[in-house]
Amino acid sequence: MKFIQQAYKGENEWWTYIVVLLLFLFGWQFIGVIPLIVTAILHSSDVAEFQNAAVDSFAKMGINSNLYLVLVIFTFFGGLVALFFGIIKIHKRSILTVLTSREKLDWNRIFFAFFVWASIGIIVIGVDYYLAPENFIWNFKLVPFTILCLISFLLLPIQTTMEEVLFRGYLMQGFGTWFKKGFIALIITSVIFGLLHGANPEVQKLGWISMVYYIGTGLLLGIFAIMDEGMELSLGFHAANNIIAAVLVTTNWTVFQTDALLIDTSEPSAGIEMFLPVLVLFPIVLYVFSKKYGWKNWEDKMFATIRKPIELNEDEFIA
């Protein structure tokens, strides 16, 4: 449980989490959203249009889709900066302690997880296209697509990193040290992660059954963090998931509407697409990672009691 125990390396009182979460919300929903609001106002013809657009994520209001994506990502950047600031100044911890229990971030793990899930995503989309090509429209436009790829690979990880740092790092460690059980922290953070996606257009279209996917994804990413003693695999997996979704396929009802290669025109339904990842693909990925990184003592890591380590010095702990 070294990863969750990282929370003990700084101030860990309950009030510090309240302060930092308020700071995070301020950075995400107030500071980070300013460029998006300003752009929306500049693109609106009157106050009524702006107010109506604000209810529906500004409906992009004729804003270039790549610009809109950058503006949305910036809101997450505001939240991430505020969260890091709180971790350093309020909790008096290094950012590394919320990312991993290792001495430094393992980029090989990040890239491996990215490669595995990106490969699976490409294969799944390819099979979908092969089986039902009539459901897709080829949408390749060189300049917009090139810009989209640059934004996706360079900036979209900001969004996924913010979510991972918040849920699989900060809150996982916080709940783990409060309730003394990593498994409880896993369940709580996964449910919150799923519910916070409730405002996504996908949920409005498919209904709350889509929580199976979102909460299931949260559980998978949380298991990665607990068993691997760090967030590296979660960071790579989440980045691959969103980048592939943004670059390869778009629809008119998902949260990211981009200049992707393909437009999916099929009617959305909570069918096999909803349950295949959770019941088939996620277990496969979990098995691959567990074998590659030699995960053992599953019961101890998932259900053991989390205790404050015996402090030797600033950087050394004994469980």
PDB file of C-alpha atoms in Angstrom:
ATOM      1  CA  MET A   1       0.000   0.000   0.000  1.00  0.00           C
ATOM      2  CA  LYS A   2       2.992   2.310  -0.469  1.00  0.00           C
ATOM      3  CA  PHE A   3       1.148   4.433  -3.017  1.00  0.00           C
ATOM      4  CA  ILE A   4      -1.779   5.293  -0.738  1.00  0.00           C
ATOM      5  CA  GLN A   5       0.615   5.794   2.183  1.00  0.00           C
ATOM      6  CA  GLN A   6       2.228   8.658   0.241  1.00  0.00           C
ATOM      7  CA  ALA A   7      -0.510  10.855   1.717  1.00  0.00           C
ATOM      8  CA  TYR A   8       1.245  10.597   5.080  1.00  0.00           C
ATOM      9  CA  LYS A   9       4.274  12.429   3.680  1.00  0.00           C
ATOM     10  CA  GLY A  10       2.526  15.752   4.192  1.00  0.00           C
ATOM     11  CA  GLU A  11      -0.334  17.436   5.982  1.00  0.00           C
ATOM     12  CA  ASN A  12      -3.224  14.970   5.937  1.00  0.00           C
ATOM     13  CA  GLU A  13      -5.920  16.518   8.138  1.00  0.00           C
ATOM     14  CA  TRP A  14      -9.480  16.476   6.808  1.00  0.00           C
ATOM     15  CA  TRP A  15      -9.678  20.241   6.455  1.00  0.00           C
ATOM     16  CA  THR A  16      -6.713  20.324   4.062  1.00  0.00           C
ATOM     17  CA  TYR A  17      -8.715  18.264   1.560  1.00  0.00           C
ATOM     18  CA  ILE A  18     -11.682  20.632   1.818  1.00  0.00           C
ATOM     19  CA  VAL A  19      -9.466  23.642   1.152  1.00  0.00           C
ATOM     20  CA  VAL A  20      -7.642  22.017  -1.749  1.00  0.00           C
ATOM     21  CA  LEU A  21     -10.847  20.744  -3.375  1.00  0.00           C
ATOM     22  CA  LEU A  22     -12.370  24.224  -3.174  1.00  0.00           C
ATOM     23  CA  LEU A  23      -9.178  25.612  -4.695  1.00  0.00           C
ATOM     24  CA  PHE A  24      -9.367  22.970  -7.420  1.00  0.00           C
ATOM     25  CA  LEU A  25     -12.991  23.823  -8.247  1.00  0.00           C
ATOM     26  CA  PHE A  26     -12.088  27.499  -8.419  1.00  0.00           C
ATOM     27  CA  GLY A  27      -9.255  26.807 -10.863  1.00  0.00           C
ATOM     28  CA  TRP A  28     -11.341  24.431 -12.969  1.00  0.00           C
ATOM     29  CA  GLN A  29     -14.787  26.029 -13.086  1.00  0.00           C
ATOM     30  CA  PHE A  30     -13.940  29.724 -12.657  1.00  0.00           C
ATOM     31  CA  ILE A  31     -10.404  30.489 -13.857  1.00  0.00           C
ATOM     32  CA  GLY A  32     -10.040  27.740 -16.454  1.00  0.00           C
ATOM     33  CA  VAL A  33     -13.383  28.456 -18.053  1.00  0.00           C
ATOM     34  CA  ILE A  34     -12.715  32.169 -18.680  1.00  0.00           C
ATOM     35  CA  PRO A  35     -11.249  31.754 -22.211  1.00  0.00           C
ATOM     36  CA  LEU A  36     -14.196  29.539 -23.173  1.00  0.00           C
ATOM     37  CA  ILE A  37     -16.731  32.069 -21.901  1.00  0.00           C
ATOM     38  CA  VAL A  38     -14.973  34.992 -23.579  1.00  0.00           C
ATOM     39  CA  THR A  39     -14.839  33.112 -26.887  1.00  0.00           C
ATOM     40  CA  ALA A  40     -18.504  32.154 -26.615  1.00  0.00           C
ATOM     41  CA  ILE A  41     -19.488  35.778 -25.935  1.00  0.00           C
ATOM     42  CA  LEU A  42     -17.498  36.976 -28.933  1.00  0.00           C
ATOM     43  CA  HIS A  43     -19.274  34.390 -31.124  1.00  0.00           C
ATOM     44  CA  SER A  44     -22.774  35.135 -29.837  1.00  0.00           C
ATOM     45  CA  SER A  45     -25.018  37.700 -31.484  1.00  0.00           C
ATOM     46  CA  ASP A  46     -26.907  38.597 -28.331  1.00  0.00           C
ATOM     47  CA  VAL A  47     -27.236  37.773 -24.635  1.00  0.00           C
ATOM     48  CA  ALA A  48     -30.040  35.256 -25.213  1.00  0.00           C
ATOM     49  CA  GLU A  49     -27.911  33.237 -27.625  1.00  0.00           C
ATOM     50  CA  PHE A  50     -25.042  33.164 -25.137  1.00  0.00           C
ATOM     51  CA  GLN A  51     -27.317  32.043 -22.296  1.00  0.00           C
ATOM     52  CA  ASN A  52     -28.828  29.262 -24.399  1.00  0.00           C
ATOM     53  CA  ALA A  53     -25.407  28.131 -25.524  1.00  0.00           C
ATOM     54  CA  ALA A  54     -24.082  28.098 -21.974  1.00  0.00           C
ATOM     55  CA  VAL A  55     -26.666  25.465 -21.081  1.00  0.00           C
ATOM     56  CA  ASP A  56     -25.466  23.201 -23.883  1.00  0.00           C
ATOM     57  CA  SER A  57     -21.686  23.651 -23.596  1.00  0.00           C
ATOM     58  CA  PHE A  58     -22.093  26.738 -25.811  1.00  0.00           C
ATOM     59  CA  ALA A  59     -23.139  24.385 -28.641  1.00  0.00           C
ATOM     60  CA  LYS A  60     -19.825  25.473 -30.129  1.00  0.00           C
ATOM     61  CA  MET A  61     -21.777  28.418 -31.616  1.00  0.00           C
ATOM     62  CA  GLY A  62     -19.922  28.195 -34.885  1.00  0.00           C
ATOM     63  CA  ILE A  63     -16.586  27.991 -33.062  1.00  0.00           C
ATOM     64  CA  ASN A  64     -14.016  25.917 -34.913  1.00  0.00           C
ATOM     65  CA  SER A  65     -14.052  22.422 -33.403  1.00  0.00           C
ATOM     66  CA  ASN A  66     -10.294  22.372 -32.831  1.00  0.00           C
ATOM     67  CA  LEU A  67     -10.412  25.735 -31.076  1.00  0.00           C
ATOM     68  CA  TYR A  68     -13.318  24.532 -28.981  1.00  0.00           C
ATOM     69  CA  LEU A  69     -11.341  21.433 -27.976  1.00  0.00           C
ATOM     70  CA  VAL A  70      -8.386  23.589 -26.895  1.00  0.00           C
ATOM     71  CA  LEU A  71     -10.679  25.836 -24.843  1.00  0.00           C
ATOM     72  CA  VAL A  72     -12.256  22.839 -23.102  1.00  0.00           C
ATOM     73  CA  ILE A  73      -8.833  21.370 -22.356  1.00  0.00           C
ATOM     74  CA  PHE A  74      -7.784  24.707 -20.852  1.00  0.00           C
ATOM     75  CA  THR A  75     -10.519  24.373 -18.218  1.00  0.00           C
ATOM     76  CA  PHE A  76      -8.868  21.134 -17.081  1.00  0.00           C
ATOM     77  CA  PHE A  77      -5.477  22.831 -17.133  1.00  0.00           C
ATOM     78  CA  GLY A  78      -6.821  25.416 -14.691  1.00  0.00           C
ATOM     79  CA  GLY A  79      -8.011  22.658 -12.385  1.00  0.00           C
ATOM     80  CA  LEU A  80      -4.748  20.727 -12.620  1.00  0.00           C
ATOM     81  CA  VAL A  81      -2.616  23.767 -11.797  1.00  0.00           C
ATOM     82  CA  ALA A  82      -4.843  24.618  -8.828  1.00  0.00           C
ATOM     83  CA  LEU A  83      -4.711  21.015  -7.585  1.00  0.00           C
ATOM     84  CA  PHE A  84      -0.919  20.887  -7.838  1.00  0.00           C
ATOM     85  CA  PHE A  85      -0.694  24.239  -6.050  1.00  0.00           C
ATOM     86  CA  GLY A  86      -2.841  22.910  -3.201  1.00  0.00           C
ATOM     87  CA  ILE A  87      -0.813  19.718  -2.893  1.00  0.00           C
ATOM     88  CA  ILE A  88       2.425  21.698  -2.625  1.00  0.00           C
ATOM     89  CA  LYS A  89       1.264  24.607  -0.478  1.00  0.00           C
ATOM     90  CA  ILE A  90      -1.537  23.134   1.655  1.00  0.00           C
ATOM     91  CA  HIS A  91      -0.493  19.509   2.004  1.00  0.00           C
ATOM     92  CA  LYS A  92       3.200  20.413   1.828  1.00  0.00           C
ATOM     93  CA  ARG A  93       3.931  17.411  -0.364  1.00  0.00           C
ATOM     94  CA  SER A  94       5.772  17.007  -3.640  1.00  0.00           C
ATOM     95  CA  ILE A  95       3.691  16.423  -6.770  1.00  0.00           C
ATOM     96  CA  LEU A  96       5.530  13.122  -7.289  1.00  0.00           C
ATOM     97  CA  THR A  97       3.951  11.662  -4.135  1.00  0.00           C
ATOM     98  CA  VAL A  98       0.481  11.939  -5.646  1.00  0.00           C
ATOM     99  CA  LEU A  99       1.633  10.308  -8.889  1.00  0.00           C
ATOM    100  CA  THR A 100       3.665   7.318  -7.763  1.00  0.00           C
ATOM    101  CA  SER A 101       5.431   5.662  -4.867  1.00  0.00           C
ATOM    102  CA  ARG A 102       8.584   5.260  -6.990  1.00  0.00           C
ATOM    103  CA  GLU A 103      11.565   7.568  -6.804  1.00  0.00           C
ATOM    104  CA  LYS A 104      10.617   9.012 -10.186  1.00  0.00           C
ATOM    105  CA  LEU A 105       7.775   8.686 -12.664  1.00  0.00           C
ATOM    106  CA  ASP A 106       8.102   5.530 -14.780  1.00  0.00           C
ATOM    107  CA  TRP A 107       7.515   6.737 -18.327  1.00  0.00           C
ATOM    108  CA  ASN A 108       7.969   3.233 -19.732  1.00  0.00           C
ATOM    109  CA  ARG A 109       4.854   2.156 -17.849  1.00  0.00           C
ATOM    110  CA  ILE A 110       2.913   5.131 -19.207  1.00  0.00           C
ATOM    111  CA  PHE A 111       3.909   4.407 -22.790  1.00  0.00           C
ATOM    112  CA  PHE A 112       3.265   0.674 -22.450  1.00  0.00           C
ATOM    113  CA  ALA A 113      -0.268   1.231 -21.129  1.00  0.00           C
ATOM    114  CA  PHE A 114      -0.871   3.781 -23.874  1.00  0.00           C
ATOM    115  CA  PHE A 115       0.302   1.363 -26.566  1.00  0.00           C
ATOM    116  CA  VAL A 116      -1.777  -1.553 -25.274  1.00  0.00           C
ATOM    117  CA  TRP A 117      -5.076   0.314 -24.967  1.00  0.00           C
ATOM    118  CA  ALA A 118      -4.558   2.384 -28.134  1.00  0.00           C
ATOM    119  CA  SER A 119      -3.915  -0.826 -30.085  1.00  0.00           C
ATOM    120  CA  ILE A 120      -7.082  -2.412 -28.717  1.00  0.00           C
ATOM    121  CA  GLY A 121      -9.071   0.734 -29.479  1.00  0.00           C
ATOM    122  CA  ILE A 122      -7.860   0.833 -33.083  1.00  0.00           C
ATOM    123  CA  ILE A 123      -8.695  -2.849 -33.536  1.00  0.00           C
ATOM    124  CA  VAL A 124     -12.207  -2.438 -32.094  1.00  0.00           C
ATOM    125  CA  ILE A 125     -12.951   0.579 -34.301  1.00  0.00           C
ATOM    126  CA  GLY A 126     -11.541  -1.259 -37.319  1.00  0.00           C
ATOM    127  CA  VAL A 127     -13.795  -4.260 -36.659  1.00  0.00           C
ATOM    128  CA  ASP A 128     -16.826  -1.985 -36.234  1.00  0.00           C
ATOM    129  CA  TYR A 129     -16.063  -0.321 -39.548  1.00  0.00           C
ATOM    130  CA  TYR A 130     -15.545  -3.654 -41.312  1.00  0.00           C
ATOM    131  CA  LEU A 131     -18.796  -5.146 -40.013  1.00  0.00           C
ATOM    132  CA  ALA A 132     -20.983  -2.088 -40.626  1.00  0.00           C
ATOM    133  CA  PRO A 133     -19.330   0.413 -42.988  1.00  0.00           C
ATOM    134  CA  GLU A 134     -22.743   1.935 -43.706  1.00  0.00           C
ATOM    135  CA  ASN A 135     -22.717   3.393 -40.187  1.00  0.00           C
ATOM    136  CA  PHE A 136     -19.663   5.547 -40.907  1.00  0.00           C
ATOM    137  CA  ILE A 137     -18.845   8.561 -43.053  1.00  0.00           C
ATOM    138  CA  TRP A 138     -15.230   9.140 -44.091  1.00  0.00           C
ATOM    139  CA  ASN A 139     -14.349  12.603 -42.786  1.00  0.00           C
ATOM    140  CA  PHE A 140     -10.660  13.089 -43.551  1.00  0.00           C
ATOM    141  CA  LYS A 141      -9.674  16.742 -44.035  1.00  0.00           C
ATOM    142  CA  LEU A 142      -5.912  17.179 -44.082  1.00  0.00           C
ATOM    143  CA  VAL A 143      -5.458  20.511 -42.302  1.00  0.00           C
ATOM    144  CA  PRO A 144      -8.166  20.157 -39.589  1.00  0.00           C
ATOM    145  CA  PHE A 145      -7.185  16.534 -38.971  1.00  0.00           C
ATOM    146  CA  THR A 146      -3.482  17.394 -38.654  1.00  0.00           C
ATOM    147  CA  ILE A 147      -4.297  20.138 -36.165  1.00  0.00           C
ATOM    148  CA  LEU A 148      -6.591  17.749 -34.281  1.00  0.00           C
ATOM    149  CA  CYS A 149      -3.783  15.182 -34.003  1.00  0.00           C
ATOM    150  CA  LEU A 150      -1.393  17.805 -32.627  1.00  0.00           C
ATOM    151  CA  ILE A 151      -3.960  18.987 -30.090  1.00  0.00           C
ATOM    152  CA  SER A 152      -4.890  15.442 -29.105  1.00  0.00           C
ATOM    153  CA  PHE A 153      -1.371  14.147 -28.560  1.00  0.00           C
ATOM    154  CA  LEU A 154       0.085  17.314 -27.051  1.00  0.00           C
ATOM    155  CA  LEU A 155      -2.798  18.793 -25.065  1.00  0.00           C
ATOM    156  CA  LEU A 156      -5.493  16.176 -24.474  1.00  0.00           C
ATOM    157  CA  PRO A 157      -3.307  14.361 -21.893  1.00  0.00           C
ATOM    158  CA  ILE A 158      -3.774  17.481 -19.737  1.00  0.00           C
ATOM    159  CA  GLN A 159      -7.453  16.588 -19.384  1.00  0.00           C
ATOM    160  CA  THR A 160      -6.842  12.912 -18.664  1.00  0.00           C
ATOM    161  CA  THR A 161      -3.974  13.692 -16.286  1.00  0.00           C
ATOM    162  CA  MET A 162      -6.161  16.065 -14.295  1.00  0.00           C
ATOM    163  CA  GLU A 163      -8.800  13.379 -13.853  1.00  0.00           C
ATOM    164  CA  GLU A 164      -6.241  10.748 -12.894  1.00  0.00           C
ATOM    165  CA  VAL A 165      -4.412  12.980 -10.427  1.00  0.00           C
ATOM    166  CA  LEU A 166      -7.721  13.951  -8.828  1.00  0.00           C
ATOM    167  CA  PHE A 167      -9.328  10.497  -8.596  1.00  0.00           C
ATOM    168  CA  ARG A 168      -6.628   7.817  -8.706  1.00  0.00           C
ATOM    169  CA  GLY A 169      -4.079   9.954  -6.876  1.00  0.00           C
ATOM    170  CA  TYR A 170      -5.344  12.675  -4.587  1.00  0.00           C
ATOM    171  CA  LEU A 171      -8.753  11.293  -3.577  1.00  0.00           C
ATOM    172  CA  MET A 172      -7.638   7.648  -3.602  1.00  0.00           C
ATOM    173  CA  GLN A 173      -4.890   8.467  -1.138  1.00  0.00           C
ATOM    174  CA  GLY A 174      -7.160  10.683   0.935  1.00  0.00           C
ATOM    175  CA  PHE A 175     -10.014   8.196   1.264  1.00  0.00           C
ATOM    176  CA  GLY A 176      -7.521   5.357   1.747  1.00  0.00           C
ATOM    177  CA  THR A 177      -5.897   6.990   4.762  1.00  0.00           C
ATOM    178  CA  TRP A 178      -9.253   8.060   6.223  1.00  0.00           C
ATOM    179  CA  PHE A 179     -11.037   4.703   5.941  1.00  0.00           C
ATOM    180  CA  LYS A 180      -7.831   2.649   6.294  1.00  0.00           C
ATOM    181  CA  LYS A 181      -8.824   0.419   3.365  1.00  0.00           C
ATOM    182  CA  GLY A 182      -7.671   0.735  -0.235  1.00  0.00           C
ATOM    183  CA  PHE A 183     -10.717  -1.196  -1.414  1.00  0.00           C
ATOM    184  CA  ILE A 184     -13.109   1.339   0.100  1.00  0.00           C
ATOM    185  CA  ALA A 185     -11.148   4.182  -1.482  1.00  0.00           C
ATOM    186  CA  LEU A 186     -11.352   2.357  -4.821  1.00  0.00           C
ATOM    187  CA  ILE A 187     -15.143   2.027  -4.660  1.00  0.00           C
ATOM    188  CA  ILE A 188     -15.757   5.611  -3.530  1.00  0.00           C
ATOM    189  CA  THR A 189     -13.503   7.227  -6.121  1.00  0.00           C
ATOM    190  CA  SER A 190     -14.865   5.025  -8.918  1.00  0.00           C
ATOM    191  CA  VAL A 191     -18.469   5.907  -8.116  1.00  0.00           C
ATOM    192  CA  ILE A 192     -17.668   9.628  -7.891  1.00  0.00           C
ATOM    193  CA  PHE A 193     -15.708   9.384 -11.158  1.00  0.00           C
ATOM    194  CA  GLY A 194     -18.712   7.799 -12.852  1.00  0.00           C
ATOM    195  CA  LEU A 195     -21.289  10.197 -11.433  1.00  0.00           C
ATOM    196  CA  LEU A 196     -19.279  13.259 -12.455  1.00  0.00           C
ATOM    197  CA  HIS A 197     -19.585  12.045 -16.054  1.00  0.00           C
ATOM    198  CA  GLY A 198     -23.359  12.105 -15.643  1.00  0.00           C
ATOM    199  CA  ALA A 199     -23.569  15.469 -17.404  1.00  0.00           C
ATOM    200  CA  ASN A 200     -21.955  14.039 -20.558  1.00  0.00           C
ATOM    201  CA  PRO A 201     -24.198  13.864 -23.653  1.00  0.00           C
ATOM    202  CA  GLU A 202     -23.573  10.094 -23.767  1.00  0.00           C
ATOM    203  CA  VAL A 203     -25.408   9.654 -20.490  1.00  0.00           C
ATOM    204  CA  GLN A 204     -28.289  11.813 -21.652  1.00  0.00           C
ATOM    205  CA  LYS A 205     -28.578   9.715 -24.821  1.00  0.00           C
ATOM    206  CA  LEU A 206     -28.061   6.244 -23.375  1.00  0.00           C
ATOM    207  CA  GLY A 207     -29.383   6.722 -19.869  1.00  0.00           C
ATOM    208  CA  TRP A 208     -27.806   5.870 -16.552  1.00  0.00           C
ATOM    209  CA  ILE A 209     -26.956   2.361 -17.744  1.00  0.00           C
ATOM    210  CA  SER A 210     -23.866   4.055 -19.188  1.00  0.00           C
ATOM    211  CA  MET A 211     -22.607   4.339 -15.600  1.00  0.00           C
ATOM    212  CA  VAL A 212     -21.613   0.681 -16.039  1.00  0.00           C
ATOM    213  CA  TYR A 213     -18.871   1.878 -18.384  1.00  0.00           C
ATOM    214  CA  TYR A 214     -17.785   4.961 -16.451  1.00  0.00           C
ATOM    215  CA  ILE A 215     -17.737   3.352 -13.014  1.00  0.00           C
ATOM    216  CA  GLY A 216     -16.187   0.215 -14.501  1.00  0.00           C
ATOM    217  CA  THR A 217     -13.431   2.335 -16.020  1.00  0.00           C
ATOM    218  CA  GLY A 218     -12.850   4.014 -12.668  1.00  0.00           C
ATOM    219  CA  LEU A 219     -12.550   0.620 -10.985  1.00  0.00           C
ATOM    220  CA  LEU A 220     -10.044  -0.594 -13.574  1.00  0.00           C
ATOM    221  CA  LEU A 221      -7.854   2.511 -13.316  1.00  0.00           C
ATOM    222  CA  GLY A 222      -8.021   2.385  -9.524  1.00  0.00           C
ATOM    223  CA  ILE A 223      -6.940  -1.249  -9.480  1.00  0.00           C
ATOM    224  CA  PHE A 224      -3.981  -0.280 -11.656  1.00  0.00           C
ATOM    225  CA  ALA A 225      -2.937   2.369  -9.127  1.00  0.00           C
ATOM    226  CA  ILE A 226      -3.307   0.105  -6.088  1.00  0.00           C
ATOM    227  CA  MET A 227      -1.684  -3.010  -7.513  1.00  0.00           C
ATOM    228  CA  ASP A 228       1.121  -1.186  -9.343  1.00  0.00           C
ATOM    229  CA  GLU A 229       1.805   1.275  -6.495  1.00  0.00           C
ATOM    230  CA  GLY A 230       1.507   4.256  -8.808  1.00  0.00           C
ATOM    231  CA  MET A 231      -0.593   6.018 -11.412  1.00  0.00           C
ATOM    232  CA  GLU A 232       1.606   5.464 -14.447  1.00  0.00           C
ATOM    233  CA  LEU A 233      -0.545   2.749 -16.041  1.00  0.00           C
ATOM    234  CA  SER A 234      -3.703   4.746 -15.366  1.00  0.00           C
ATOM    235  CA  LEU A 235      -2.178   7.842 -16.971  1.00  0.00           C
ATOM    236  CA  GLY A 236      -1.202   5.969 -20.137  1.00  0.00           C
ATOM    237  CA  PHE A 237      -4.475   4.055 -20.418  1.00  0.00           C
ATOM    238  CA  HIS A 238      -6.704   7.109 -19.946  1.00  0.00           C
ATOM    239  CA  ALA A 239      -4.699   9.215 -22.400  1.00  0.00           C
ATOM    240  CA  ALA A 240      -4.918   6.482 -25.054  1.00  0.00           C
ATOM    241  CA  ASN A 241      -8.652   6.098 -24.516  1.00  0.00           C
ATOM    242  CA  ASN A 242      -9.459   9.769 -25.064  1.00  0.00           C
ATOM    243  CA  ILE A 243      -6.942  10.411 -27.832  1.00  0.00           C
ATOM    244  CA  ILE A 244      -8.145   7.469 -29.931  1.00  0.00           C
ATOM    245  CA  ALA A 245     -11.752   8.527 -29.365  1.00  0.00           C
ATOM    246  CA  ALA A 246     -11.004  12.108 -30.426  1.00  0.00           C
ATOM    247  CA  VAL A 247      -8.895  11.285 -33.478  1.00  0.00           C
ATOM    248  CA  LEU A 248     -10.605   8.270 -35.037  1.00  0.00           C
ATOM    249  CA  VAL A 249     -14.369   8.517 -34.505  1.00  0.00           C
ATOM    250  CA  THR A 250     -16.788  11.312 -33.705  1.00  0.00           C
ATOM    251  CA  THR A 251     -20.572  11.561 -33.473  1.00  0.00           C
ATOM    252  CA  ASN A 252     -23.052  14.376 -32.994  1.00  0.00           C
ATOM    253  CA  TRP A 253     -23.962  13.220 -29.464  1.00  0.00           C
ATOM    254  CA  THR A 254     -20.662  12.614 -27.662  1.00  0.00           C
ATOM    255  CA  VAL A 255     -18.841  15.029 -25.378  1.00  0.00           C
ATOM    256  CA  PHE A 256     -15.998  15.568 -27.895  1.00  0.00           C
ATOM    257  CA  GLN A 257     -17.154  16.428 -31.416  1.00  0.00           C
ATOM    258  CA  THR A 258     -14.026  16.659 -33.507  1.00  0.00           C
ATOM    259  CA  ASP A 259     -12.664  16.554 -37.060  1.00  0.00           C
ATOM    260  CA  ALA A 260     -12.008  12.826 -36.618  1.00  0.00           C
ATOM    261  CA  LEU A 261     -11.360  10.402 -39.455  1.00  0.00           C
ATOM    262  CA  LEU A 262     -14.821   8.861 -39.190  1.00  0.00           C
ATOM    263  CA  ILE A 263     -18.281  10.102 -38.287  1.00  0.00           C
ATOM    264  CA  ASP A 264     -20.446   7.437 -36.672  1.00  0.00           C
ATOM    265  CA  THR A 265     -24.021   7.937 -37.865  1.00  0.00           C
ATOM    266  CA  SER A 266     -25.533   4.909 -36.135  1.00  0.00           C
ATOM    267  CA  GLU A 267     -28.263   5.352 -33.556  1.00  0.00           C
ATOM    268  CA  PRO A 268     -26.744   5.176 -30.060  1.00  0.00           C
ATOM    269  CA  SER A 269     -27.783   2.226 -27.915  1.00  0.00           C
ATOM    270  CA  ALA A 270     -26.682   0.662 -24.649  1.00  0.00           C
ATOM    271  CA  GLY A 271     -25.762  -2.619 -26.278  1.00  0.00           C
ATOM    272  CA  ILE A 272     -22.598  -4.637 -26.655  1.00  0.00           C
ATOM    273  CA  GLU A 273     -20.516  -1.473 -27.052  1.00  0.00           C
ATOM    274  CA  MET A 274     -21.331  -0.628 -23.434  1.00  0.00           C
ATOM    275  CA  PHE A 275     -20.563  -3.999 -21.870  1.00  0.00           C
ATOM    276  CA  LEU A 276     -17.779  -5.361 -24.102  1.00  0.00           C
ATOM    277  CA  PRO A 277     -15.043  -3.130 -22.611  1.00  0.00           C
ATOM    278  CA  VAL A 278     -16.056  -3.728 -18.990  1.00  0.00           C
ATOM    279  CA  LEU A 279     -16.714  -7.469 -19.198  1.00  0.00           C
ATOM    280  CA  VAL A 280     -14.150  -8.540 -21.812  1.00  0.00           C
ATOM    281  CA  LEU A 281     -11.515  -5.962 -22.730  1.00  0.00           C
ATOM    282  CA  PHE A 282     -10.819  -4.583 -19.247  1.00  0.00           C
ATOM    283  CA  PRO A 283     -10.139  -8.059 -17.761  1.00  0.00           C
ATOM    284  CA  ILE A 284      -7.794  -8.805 -20.665  1.00  0.00           C
ATOM    285  CA  VAL A 285      -5.806  -5.617 -20.066  1.00  0.00           C
ATOM    286  CA  LEU A 286      -5.747  -6.302 -16.328  1.00  0.00           C
ATOM    287  CA  TYR A 287      -4.346  -9.776 -16.996  1.00  0.00           C
ATOM    288  CA  VAL A 288      -1.667  -8.436 -19.379  1.00  0.00           C
ATOM    289  CA  PHE A 289      -0.506  -5.804 -16.913  1.00  0.00           C
ATOM    290  CA  SER A 290      -0.521  -8.204 -13.957  1.00  0.00           C
ATOM    291  CA  LYS A 291       1.673 -10.657 -15.838  1.00  0.00           C
ATOM    292  CA  LYS A 292       4.078  -8.058 -17.186  1.00  0.00           C
ATOM    293  CA  TYR A 293       4.601  -6.350 -13.828  1.00  0.00           C
ATOM    294  CA  GLY A 294       4.352  -9.444 -11.642  1.00  0.00           C
ATOM    295  CA  TRP A 295       1.480  -8.346  -9.440  1.00  0.00           C
ATOM    296  CA  LYS A 296       1.138 -10.634  -6.437  1.00  0.00           C
ATOM    297  CA  ASN A 297      -0.530 -10.546  -3.017  1.00  0.00           C
ATOM    298  CA  TRP A 298      -3.762  -9.205  -4.489  1.00  0.00           C
ATOM    299  CA  GLU A 299      -5.688  -9.769  -1.268  1.00  0.00           C
ATOM    300  CA  ASP A 300      -3.131  -7.926   0.849  1.00  0.00           C
ATOM    301  CA  LYS A 301      -2.940  -4.921  -1.450  1.00  0.00           C
ATOM    302  CA  MET A 302      -6.675  -4.628  -2.037  1.00  0.00           C
ATOM    303  CA  PHE A 303      -7.982  -5.378   1.455  1.00  0.00           C
ATOM    304  CA  ALA A 304      -5.136  -4.817   3.924  1.00  0.00           C
ATOM    305  CA  THR A 305      -5.475  -2.162   6.612  1.00  0.00           C
ATOM    306  CA  ILE A 306      -3.636   1.047   5.744  1.00  0.00           C
ATOM    307  CA  ARG A 307      -1.521   2.366   8.601  1.00  0.00           C
ATOM    308  CA  LYS A 308       0.679   5.388   8.974  1.00  0.00           C
ATOM    309  CA  PRO A 309       4.278   4.280   8.362  1.00  0.00           C
ATOM    310  CA  ILE A 310       7.003   4.658  10.962  1.00  0.00           C
ATOM    311  CA  GLU A 311       8.934   7.738   9.893  1.00  0.00           C
ATOM    312  CA  LEU A 312      12.699   7.334   9.610  1.00  0.00           C
ATOM    313  CA  ASN A 313      13.462  10.562   7.824  1.00  0.00           C
ATOM    314  CA  GLU A 314      11.903  12.817   5.251  1.00  0.00           C
ATOM    315  CA  ASP A 315      11.947  10.202   2.474  1.00  0.00           C
ATOM    316  CA  GLU A 316      11.948   6.815   4.221  1.00  0.00           C
ATOM    317  CA  PHE A 317       9.033   4.955   5.739  1.00  0.00           C
ATOM    318  CA  ILE A 318       8.489   1.584   7.348  1.00  0.00           C
ATOM    319  CA  ALA A 319       4.979   0.148   7.019  1.00  0.00           C
TER     320      ALA A 319
END
